[in-house]
């Protein structure tokens, strides 16, 4: 057990170095001279160029440069944004709560709807419910979510006027950024209507971001349930005369959960990719929009640092899922 | 050299051929067959867009900007699905758009699959240290959310359809590597491979003729699935302004161009998205059918 844990932790190190290497290489493979790009100054003199080259450490051997970058990363130094001149690391954590809030809401919605949908489809296998739910799931799975977002805006913001088009809260509310989570901050502020406004801003982005994970969870739950339902111990439970609810809910679902949890863990990458599109469309001030804006502004340290931070998050989540999985499922760790 | 692979002896009575058997499973799945028809229509449109489209994709009719579809008030039979803000015929642009999506799908899958299969075979046959290095490299690529990595690659290479395709192919490749390697390792323990080895088959023969054909089933399914994600991701990149550039009638780019008109002209937004959705849905339906028909575990259930 411990050996599996340590082994899995050890594989994290080369992957971490590799990911850092990719983001290190990023700024060096950009078209054009990185020093001129990084300086962002017009008409560089030869002297100034040399000075900048020293300042950025470009005059050193490449391995040493990488070593400096790696140690910097470990100390939370990701460089400065060209545009805001603030440290990239700080900017990331200022914006991250917005993305986290949206992602958590989306994954809750996806699980709350996807899990029951998958169970129902499996229990009514081949019947109407199964077909209707699984067809819907496949449509969700195939959905171009950027288009889906626009459709929802046309219907709910345009025609019905129920939800706002963009942002996290109405401009007339202003309060301190205590936790960075709008739902909590708006409650803490005690202003009437602030919380409702925050919720109304959250609804459409949450639906959009939840769509694909929801479909994936529903499909995965169904197939895991089907597999479990054909096991002998389920037949035994039936023969004992247990109620179908008890069998499906307790005996089957619990064992079907193992692959489902993995899928939920793995959908973090999907969520972050989806956040790029969702946040851009709804002007949601999170990591995804920050990355897209920075790419357009050619704010390369931000792109570089953001890329690294996001990859690290995905890696940490995957590692956690793997370790949890080995705790639940003894088959894995004795491989 | 004698043929040492386990092809069925020709004299043995084997009623349905491989393909016929596959088809009999595939056609049981009505969704998959429907998907196949839609996909067929999509390919047809992609190949013959220049004959089917009433106008050129970039022809502008300045007197007819933002014309609604024909069934709505103000519609005009000359432009059945209406016109966009520049007075271009929506139907023609959609038909030409199929062409881009189709070639993107094909090229991305071919590039990603070829590279992925080769690397996967290599990893499966390689000594352990090389295998570990290759798989760690793939882990690294998989640590980045695909769309983000594609976006950053395009930022480096410069926004264009070709670069978007290269980026997406790179991002999709590790899936093929993993699948191929897993099947190869599984096949390597089987007796027919050992017998081929004993008979003296050299490495390339072992890799490509003995083992690879038996690993193809999951790869084919993956190809169908990545065809649809290639289309989706290209459209997403186009939508973000990082893929095909205007005035290319690529569906995602068309959506991006028409974003500011969403509350005034629903059709400029609705149709390109529907086109993407139908195509991707059809391919995914087909992919599900392929998986069920090719996966031996599912066959008897």
XYZ file of C-alpha atoms in Angstrom:
636
model
C 0.000 0.000 0.000
C 2.623 2.478 1.137
C 4.790 1.312 -1.699
C 2.107 2.062 -4.250
C 1.587 5.480 -2.701
C 5.265 6.341 -2.793
C 5.667 4.955 -6.292
C 2.776 7.020 -7.560
C 4.143 10.097 -5.793
C 7.525 9.527 -7.397
C 6.069 9.569 -10.906
C 4.755 13.012 -10.065
C 8.269 14.456 -9.995
C 9.364 13.781 -13.605
C 5.959 14.878 -14.847
C 6.252 18.069 -12.829
C 9.694 18.775 -14.258
C 8.429 18.012 -17.758
C 5.470 20.339 -17.425
C 7.760 23.046 -16.112
C 10.114 22.436 -19.013
C 7.275 22.879 -21.502
C 6.204 26.157 -20.001
C 9.868 27.224 -19.776
C 10.318 26.405 -23.446
C 7.156 28.296 -24.365
C 8.642 31.782 -24.216
C 11.764 30.642 -26.024
C 10.031 29.107 -29.028
C 7.852 32.132 -29.676
C 8.509 33.731 -33.044
C 10.890 36.639 -32.686
C 13.569 37.471 -30.180
C 12.289 36.733 -26.664
C 14.223 39.633 -25.207
C 12.608 42.153 -27.535
C 9.225 40.543 -26.934
C 9.703 40.560 -23.161
C 11.048 44.094 -23.008
C 8.123 45.487 -24.990
C 10.154 48.649 -25.672
C 10.636 50.337 -28.993
C 14.019 51.125 -30.496
C 16.216 49.105 -28.189
C 19.832 50.195 -28.176
C 22.519 47.570 -28.190
C 23.448 48.489 -24.613
C 19.919 48.292 -23.336
C 19.555 44.954 -25.120
C 22.569 43.539 -23.328
C 21.320 44.908 -20.049
C 17.908 43.286 -20.515
C 19.540 40.077 -21.588
C 21.451 40.049 -18.301
C 18.362 41.062 -16.349
C 16.300 38.169 -17.766
C 19.241 35.828 -17.399
C 19.440 35.095 -21.111
C 23.223 35.425 -21.100
C 23.543 32.280 -18.990
C 23.734 28.682 -20.223
C 20.295 27.280 -20.994
C 20.456 24.608 -18.304
C 21.196 27.202 -15.667
C 18.307 29.299 -16.950
C 16.014 26.333 -16.571
C 17.325 25.651 -13.084
C 16.604 29.264 -12.109
C 13.123 29.009 -13.570
C 12.413 25.726 -11.788
C 13.559 26.989 -8.412
C 11.612 30.192 -9.000
C 8.468 28.169 -9.705
C 8.914 26.186 -6.531
C 9.031 29.453 -4.609
C 5.937 30.757 -6.330
C 7.788 33.100 -8.675
C 6.206 32.988 -12.125
C 7.378 36.342 -13.354
C 5.427 39.538 -13.932
C 2.589 40.388 -16.244
C 3.633 42.788 -19.012
C 0.316 44.544 -18.812
C -0.455 44.921 -15.133
C 3.151 44.567 -13.884
C 1.828 42.402 -11.042
C 3.284 38.993 -10.200
C 1.585 36.268 -12.245
C 1.326 34.037 -9.189
C -0.720 36.635 -7.272
C -2.960 37.363 -10.237
C -3.684 33.672 -10.617
C -4.879 33.363 -7.051
C -6.934 36.545 -7.230
C -8.844 35.190 -10.199
C -8.913 31.544 -9.263
C -11.857 31.718 -6.804
C -14.146 32.883 -9.627
C -13.244 29.830 -11.704
C -13.432 27.546 -8.692
C -16.877 28.833 -7.739
C -18.186 28.278 -11.255
C -16.555 24.850 -11.566
C -17.811 23.634 -8.208
C -21.364 24.713 -9.018
C -21.076 23.032 -12.419
C -19.773 19.748 -11.050
C -22.446 19.691 -8.339
C -25.124 20.205 -10.980
C -23.541 17.545 -13.182
C -23.451 14.979 -10.381
C -26.896 15.859 -9.032
C -28.480 15.245 -12.432
C -26.067 12.820 -14.047
C -25.961 10.211 -11.317
C -29.738 9.671 -11.021
C -30.079 9.807 -14.808
C -27.504 7.047 -15.195
C -29.097 4.893 -12.494
C -32.590 5.278 -13.963
C -31.333 4.481 -17.447
C -29.593 1.333 -16.192
C -32.592 0.135 -14.207
C -34.935 0.651 -17.162
C -32.432 -0.728 -19.659
C -33.756 -0.758 -23.214
C -37.027 0.888 -22.190
C -38.258 4.338 -23.050
C -36.551 6.085 -20.113
C -33.203 4.582 -20.982
C -33.442 5.643 -24.600
C -34.678 9.149 -23.840
C -32.021 9.779 -21.196
C -29.163 8.318 -23.173
C -30.122 10.166 -26.368
C -30.183 13.392 -24.372
C -26.815 12.522 -22.827
C -25.325 11.914 -26.247
C -26.601 15.261 -27.474
C -25.046 16.903 -24.407
C -21.817 15.044 -25.017
C -21.705 16.273 -28.620
C -22.630 19.849 -27.732
C -20.470 22.721 -28.942
C -20.796 24.519 -25.612
C -19.884 27.936 -26.979
C -22.934 27.727 -29.223
C -25.080 26.312 -26.441
C -24.133 29.343 -24.322
C -25.214 31.716 -27.086
C -28.532 29.887 -27.484
C -29.235 30.097 -23.760
C -28.424 33.810 -23.841
C -30.827 34.327 -26.763
C -33.647 32.526 -24.966
C -33.190 33.359 -21.285
C -31.516 36.747 -21.459
C -32.887 38.020 -24.751
C -36.415 36.707 -25.133
C -37.376 36.078 -21.520
C -35.118 38.574 -19.777
C -34.656 36.255 -16.797
C -30.906 36.190 -16.522
C -28.115 38.721 -17.061
C -25.832 38.329 -20.049
C -22.441 38.633 -18.388
C -20.409 39.254 -15.246
C -20.676 37.900 -11.732
C -22.969 40.438 -10.044
C -24.887 43.656 -10.795
C -22.725 46.748 -10.761
C -24.829 48.468 -8.123
C -23.605 46.120 -5.449
C -20.181 46.744 -4.123
C -18.510 44.959 -1.251
C -15.154 43.675 -0.136
C -13.583 40.664 -1.691
C -13.334 38.625 1.501
C -13.254 35.084 0.211
C -13.326 35.695 -3.529
C -16.433 33.516 -3.791
C -19.261 35.776 -4.879
C -21.979 33.642 -3.308
C -20.349 33.828 0.120
C -19.190 37.435 -0.138
C -22.612 38.646 -1.176
C -24.163 36.935 1.851
C -21.503 38.367 4.155
C -22.081 41.857 2.808
C -25.621 41.792 4.149
C -26.918 43.888 1.254
C -30.388 42.859 0.242
C -30.597 41.440 -3.234
C -26.862 40.934 -3.596
C -27.040 37.192 -3.129
C -29.940 36.809 -5.551
C -28.057 38.835 -8.099
C -24.982 36.640 -7.719
C -27.102 33.514 -8.150
C -28.799 34.882 -11.242
C -25.402 35.584 -12.789
C -24.249 32.081 -12.010
C -27.133 30.128 -13.526
C -26.347 30.211 -17.246
C -22.561 29.739 -16.979
C -23.124 26.842 -14.603
C -25.524 25.112 -16.990
C -23.145 25.609 -19.900
C -20.105 24.358 -18.042
C -21.972 21.405 -16.529
C -23.333 20.116 -19.845
C -20.476 17.882 -20.959
C -19.501 16.499 -17.510
C -23.196 15.821 -16.892
C -23.456 13.766 -20.056
C -20.220 11.929 -19.320
C -21.274 11.109 -15.750
C -24.705 9.885 -16.860
C -23.213 7.600 -19.499
C -20.527 6.282 -17.182
C -22.982 5.674 -14.327
C -25.270 3.739 -16.635
C -22.565 1.432 -17.933
C -21.060 0.897 -14.461
C -24.519 0.118 -13.055
C -25.244 -2.331 -15.863
C -22.023 -4.156 -15.149
C -22.745 -4.372 -11.424
C -26.394 -5.345 -11.890
C -25.338 -8.508 -13.713
C -23.206 -9.681 -10.766
C -24.103 -12.677 -8.692
C -24.469 -10.842 -5.432
C -27.203 -8.686 -6.918
C -29.065 -11.837 -7.892
C -28.579 -13.073 -4.349
C -29.984 -9.843 -2.988
C -32.981 -10.181 -5.298
C -33.478 -13.777 -4.227
C -33.417 -12.700 -0.606
C -36.382 -10.515 -1.439
C -34.803 -7.119 -0.860
C -36.690 -4.215 -2.321
C -35.517 -2.987 -5.737
C -34.804 0.462 -4.294
C -32.515 -1.046 -1.709
C -30.757 -3.229 -4.267
C -30.274 -0.488 -6.824
C -29.536 2.286 -4.399
C -27.398 0.510 -1.849
C -25.885 -2.627 -3.286
C -25.429 -1.662 -6.903
C -24.787 2.051 -6.834
C -22.116 1.802 -4.168
C -20.038 -0.519 -6.273
C -20.807 1.289 -9.477
C -19.471 4.468 -7.910
C -15.812 3.463 -8.267
C -15.495 4.122 -12.017
C -17.873 7.047 -11.699
C -15.652 8.765 -9.135
C -12.707 8.335 -11.476
C -14.634 9.967 -14.275
C -15.626 12.834 -12.013
C -11.997 13.329 -11.043
C -10.859 13.220 -14.628
C -13.467 15.752 -15.710
C -11.476 18.488 -13.945
C -9.446 18.912 -17.122
C -12.667 19.098 -19.138
C -14.011 21.682 -16.708
C -10.957 23.895 -17.030
C -11.040 23.639 -20.820
C -14.757 24.391 -20.736
C -14.098 27.323 -18.435
C -12.005 28.930 -21.169
C -15.024 29.087 -23.469
C -17.672 29.674 -20.821
C -15.811 32.495 -19.105
C -15.022 34.191 -22.402
C -18.656 34.181 -23.454
C -20.098 35.306 -20.115
C -17.250 37.744 -19.317
C -16.670 35.760 -16.145
C -13.500 37.144 -14.540
C -11.722 33.836 -13.958
C -8.652 31.945 -15.073
C -10.038 30.909 -18.459
C -10.862 34.425 -19.591
C -7.568 35.656 -18.156
C -5.671 33.151 -20.285
C -7.541 33.981 -23.486
C -7.163 37.733 -22.916
C -3.469 37.307 -22.192
C -2.945 35.330 -25.377
C -4.554 38.125 -27.361
C -2.581 40.801 -25.488
C 0.611 38.807 -25.996
C 1.141 38.930 -22.263
C 3.462 35.947 -22.436
C 4.535 35.605 -18.787
C 0.855 35.259 -17.896
C 0.288 32.652 -20.599
C 3.392 30.793 -19.484
C 2.590 30.942 -15.779
C -1.105 30.245 -16.216
C -0.383 27.245 -18.405
C 1.918 25.844 -15.750
C -0.485 26.492 -12.866
C -3.417 24.897 -14.679
C -1.374 21.843 -15.639
C -0.194 21.526 -12.024
C -3.784 21.618 -10.794
C -4.852 18.928 -13.228
C -1.861 16.833 -12.179
C -2.587 17.220 -8.478
C -6.230 16.310 -8.960
C -5.301 13.265 -11.050
C -2.802 12.189 -8.424
C -5.412 12.545 -5.687
C -7.939 10.576 -7.710
C -5.395 7.805 -8.292
C -4.500 7.611 -4.625
C -8.147 7.657 -3.520
C -8.911 5.034 -6.109
C -6.235 2.759 -4.721
C -7.766 3.194 -1.286
C -11.193 2.152 -2.526
C -10.114 -0.540 -4.925
C -7.491 -2.989 -3.652
C -7.070 -4.547 -7.097
C -5.094 -1.565 -8.327
C -2.382 -1.307 -5.733
C -1.414 -4.974 -5.975
C -0.900 -4.878 -9.713
C 9.368 -17.180 -44.681
C 6.372 -19.163 -43.636
C 3.322 -17.342 -42.469
C 3.235 -17.819 -38.739
C 0.407 -15.520 -37.834
C -2.912 -17.014 -36.917
C -4.985 -16.304 -39.955
C -7.843 -18.749 -40.109
C -7.124 -21.682 -42.439
C -8.829 -21.072 -45.753
C -10.484 -24.454 -45.896
C -12.307 -24.062 -42.577
C -15.968 -23.215 -43.027
C -16.338 -19.748 -41.596
C -19.817 -18.544 -42.464
C -19.742 -14.746 -42.117
C -16.659 -12.778 -43.073
C -15.206 -10.323 -40.594
C -16.844 -7.401 -42.265
C -20.209 -9.112 -42.557
C -20.096 -10.054 -38.901
C -19.223 -6.511 -37.976
C -22.047 -5.161 -40.090
C -24.583 -7.507 -38.564
C -23.710 -6.170 -35.131
C -23.489 -2.589 -36.303
C -26.859 -2.508 -38.005
C -28.637 -3.699 -34.886
C -27.867 -0.336 -33.385
C -30.395 1.946 -35.048
C -28.773 5.109 -33.735
C -25.460 4.114 -35.229
C -27.014 3.457 -38.627
C -28.760 6.821 -38.492
C -25.441 8.414 -37.579
C -23.873 6.705 -40.554
C -26.504 8.148 -42.909
C -26.050 11.653 -41.548
C -22.295 11.279 -41.778
C -22.661 10.075 -45.361
C -24.703 13.155 -46.184
C -22.058 15.320 -44.490
C -19.285 13.771 -46.567
C -21.370 14.220 -49.722
C -21.937 17.890 -48.939
C -18.263 18.368 -48.131
C -17.182 16.832 -51.435
C -19.728 18.549 -53.652
C -20.248 21.863 -51.860
C -19.319 23.805 -54.981
C -22.134 22.132 -56.955
C -24.715 22.244 -54.179
C -24.243 25.794 -52.934
C -26.362 28.367 -54.771
C -23.724 31.111 -54.363
C -20.069 31.526 -53.660
C -19.315 31.403 -49.928
C -17.954 34.938 -49.890
C -20.333 36.559 -52.368
C -21.869 39.624 -50.688
C -25.343 40.873 -51.543
C -25.250 44.323 -50.025
C -28.974 44.924 -50.547
C -29.927 41.855 -48.558
C -28.038 42.032 -45.256
C -29.397 40.105 -42.256
C -32.304 38.687 -44.208
C -34.297 36.169 -42.105
C -34.898 32.598 -43.298
C -37.610 32.052 -45.849
C -40.365 30.905 -43.460
C -40.115 34.060 -41.406
C -41.630 37.376 -42.371
C -39.313 39.249 -44.712
C -37.649 36.047 -45.897
C -36.756 35.562 -49.518
C -36.606 32.332 -51.547
C -33.306 33.400 -53.043
C -31.753 32.963 -49.592
C -33.534 29.996 -47.974
C -31.676 30.234 -44.665
C -31.266 33.986 -44.692
C -28.143 36.100 -44.978
C -25.456 37.225 -42.553
C -24.513 40.810 -41.590
C -22.485 41.186 -44.784
C -25.285 39.886 -46.981
C -23.694 36.493 -47.621
C -25.984 33.519 -48.181
C -26.132 31.415 -44.986
C -26.933 28.168 -46.826
C -23.947 28.469 -49.147
C -21.604 29.284 -46.290
C -22.879 26.343 -44.249
C -22.417 23.962 -47.175
C -18.879 25.180 -47.761
C -18.262 24.980 -44.024
C -18.842 21.219 -44.131
C -15.794 21.032 -46.346
C -13.528 22.615 -43.736
C -14.849 20.502 -40.884
C -14.527 17.327 -42.918
C -10.952 17.914 -43.986
C -9.988 19.071 -40.517
C -11.435 15.871 -39.086
C -9.727 13.606 -41.609
C -6.333 15.276 -41.427
C -6.252 15.579 -37.651
C -7.225 11.941 -37.200
C -4.692 10.746 -39.779
C -1.859 12.767 -38.241
C -2.740 11.954 -34.641
C -3.421 8.271 -35.315
C -0.309 7.646 -37.409
C 1.957 9.306 -34.902
C 0.173 7.808 -31.945
C 0.182 4.265 -33.314
C 3.870 4.413 -34.179
C 4.864 5.758 -30.782
C 2.504 3.353 -29.035
C 3.959 0.360 -30.887
C 7.425 1.558 -30.046
C 6.537 1.930 -26.373
C 4.916 -1.491 -26.287
C 7.927 -3.249 -27.806
C 10.633 -1.080 -26.266
C 12.713 -1.972 -23.221
C 11.228 -0.804 -19.990
C 13.237 2.396 -19.594
C 12.257 3.696 -23.026
C 8.640 2.739 -22.421
C 8.688 4.688 -19.157
C 10.142 7.763 -20.816
C 7.579 7.699 -23.609
C 4.661 7.236 -21.259
C 5.835 10.006 -18.921
C 6.051 12.308 -21.945
C 2.473 11.431 -22.835
C 1.412 12.067 -19.229
C 2.923 15.508 -19.499
C 0.972 16.335 -22.642
C -2.199 14.971 -21.038
C -1.708 17.201 -17.990
C -2.757 20.196 -20.037
C -6.448 20.623 -20.794
C -6.595 19.916 -24.532
C -8.215 23.154 -25.600
C -5.786 25.219 -23.513
C -2.742 23.492 -24.941
C -4.117 23.896 -28.447
C -4.740 27.586 -27.757
C -1.201 28.136 -26.516
C 0.287 26.206 -29.435
C -1.709 28.349 -31.813
C -0.485 31.435 -29.973
C 3.053 30.288 -30.719
C 2.450 29.174 -34.302
C 0.088 32.002 -35.197
C -3.679 31.749 -35.674
C -4.716 29.857 -38.794
C -6.696 26.764 -39.678
C -3.583 24.720 -40.451
C -1.922 25.615 -37.162
C -5.118 24.872 -35.269
C -5.160 21.436 -36.905
C -1.538 20.747 -36.000
C -2.179 21.820 -32.425
C -5.259 19.614 -32.093
C -3.460 16.644 -33.624
C -0.648 17.017 -31.080
C -3.147 17.214 -28.257
C -5.104 14.137 -29.408
C -2.060 11.998 -30.078
C -1.345 10.703 -26.518
C -4.717 8.934 -26.460
C -3.631 6.810 -29.421
C -0.268 6.144 -27.835
C -1.861 4.892 -24.633
C -4.446 2.751 -26.406
C -1.949 1.187 -28.805
C 0.583 0.497 -26.077
C -2.029 -1.098 -23.809
C -3.281 -3.395 -26.588
C 0.241 -4.246 -27.694
C 1.281 -5.257 -24.186
C -1.856 -7.329 -23.900
C -1.229 -9.043 -27.241
C 2.439 -9.691 -26.521
C 1.541 -12.232 -23.836
C -0.491 -14.295 -26.290
C 0.783 -17.468 -27.827
C 0.544 -16.514 -31.462
C 3.061 -13.736 -30.863
C 5.404 -16.073 -29.068
C 5.143 -18.590 -31.876
C 5.835 -15.896 -34.440
C 8.884 -14.889 -32.451
C 10.125 -18.434 -32.193
C 9.647 -18.851 -35.915
C 12.077 -15.972 -36.322
C 9.873 -13.090 -37.380
C 11.923 -9.913 -37.320
C 10.841 -6.968 -35.224
C 9.132 -4.810 -37.885
C 7.161 -7.828 -39.077
C 6.194 -8.667 -35.517
C 5.116 -5.098 -34.890
C 3.188 -4.278 -38.025
C 1.985 -7.602 -39.387
C 1.591 -9.862 -36.383
C 0.508 -7.570 -33.564
C -0.866 -4.342 -34.999
C -3.889 -5.793 -36.847
C -5.089 -7.315 -33.600
C -4.891 -3.974 -31.812
C -6.930 -2.049 -34.342
C -10.428 -2.398 -32.872
C -10.057 0.123 -30.019
C -8.010 2.401 -32.267
C -10.798 2.539 -34.827
C -13.260 3.522 -32.120
C -10.849 6.166 -30.881
C -10.506 7.459 -34.432
C -14.250 8.031 -34.648
C -14.302 9.777 -31.286
C -11.347 12.002 -32.082
C -12.865 12.886 -35.453
C -15.713 14.507 -33.575
C -13.499 16.176 -30.992
C -11.297 17.500 -33.793
C -14.345 19.149 -35.336
C -15.478 20.524 -31.976
C -12.062 21.845 -30.981
C -11.425 23.450 -34.362
C -14.770 25.164 -34.134
C -13.956 26.281 -30.577
C -10.604 27.693 -31.689
C -12.307 29.396 -34.621
C -14.861 30.802 -32.216
C -12.103 32.225 -30.008
C -10.485 33.796 -33.064
C -7.549 31.400 -32.950
C -8.557 29.022 -35.746
C -9.709 29.704 -39.269
C -9.788 33.434 -39.919
C -12.686 35.366 -41.455
C -13.983 35.317 -44.127
C -13.397 31.522 -44.149
C -16.831 29.910 -43.851
C -15.699 27.624 -41.018
C -18.617 26.986 -38.661
C -16.902 28.141 -35.467
C -15.534 31.245 -37.149
C -19.014 32.014 -38.516
C -20.351 31.883 -34.962
C -17.662 34.249 -33.740
C -18.416 36.726 -36.525
C -22.109 36.756 -35.755
C -21.857 36.970 -31.959
C -22.794 40.619 -31.725
C -25.994 39.982 -33.653
C -27.350 37.247 -31.429
C -30.176 39.294 -29.991
C -31.202 40.715 -33.367
C -30.795 37.847 -35.815
C -31.137 34.393 -34.278
C -30.475 32.584 -37.544
C -26.875 33.734 -37.980
C -26.068 32.067 -34.660
C -28.403 29.085 -34.711
C -27.549 27.446 -38.030
C -23.754 27.136 -37.789
C -24.114 25.694 -34.289
C -26.775 23.227 -35.434
C -24.458 22.147 -38.224
C -21.668 21.470 -35.725
C -24.008 19.686 -33.326
C -25.568 17.418 -35.982
C -22.226 16.451 -37.448
C -20.602 15.728 -34.109
C -23.689 13.883 -32.881
C -23.788 11.705 -35.988
C -20.121 10.805 -35.606
C -20.525 10.022 -31.922
C -23.555 7.817 -32.640
C -21.454 5.986 -35.193
C -18.597 5.725 -32.720
C -20.874 4.150 -30.105
C -22.085 1.657 -32.692
C -18.521 0.879 -33.748
C -17.511 0.294 -30.151
C -20.390 -2.049 -29.478
C -19.783 -3.963 -32.691
C -16.012 -4.232 -32.281
C -15.744 -4.788 -28.549
C -15.873 -8.522 -27.921
C -16.925 -8.015 -24.311
C -20.109 -6.279 -25.305
C -20.995 -8.644 -28.133
C -22.642 -11.387 -26.163
C -24.453 -9.184 -23.700
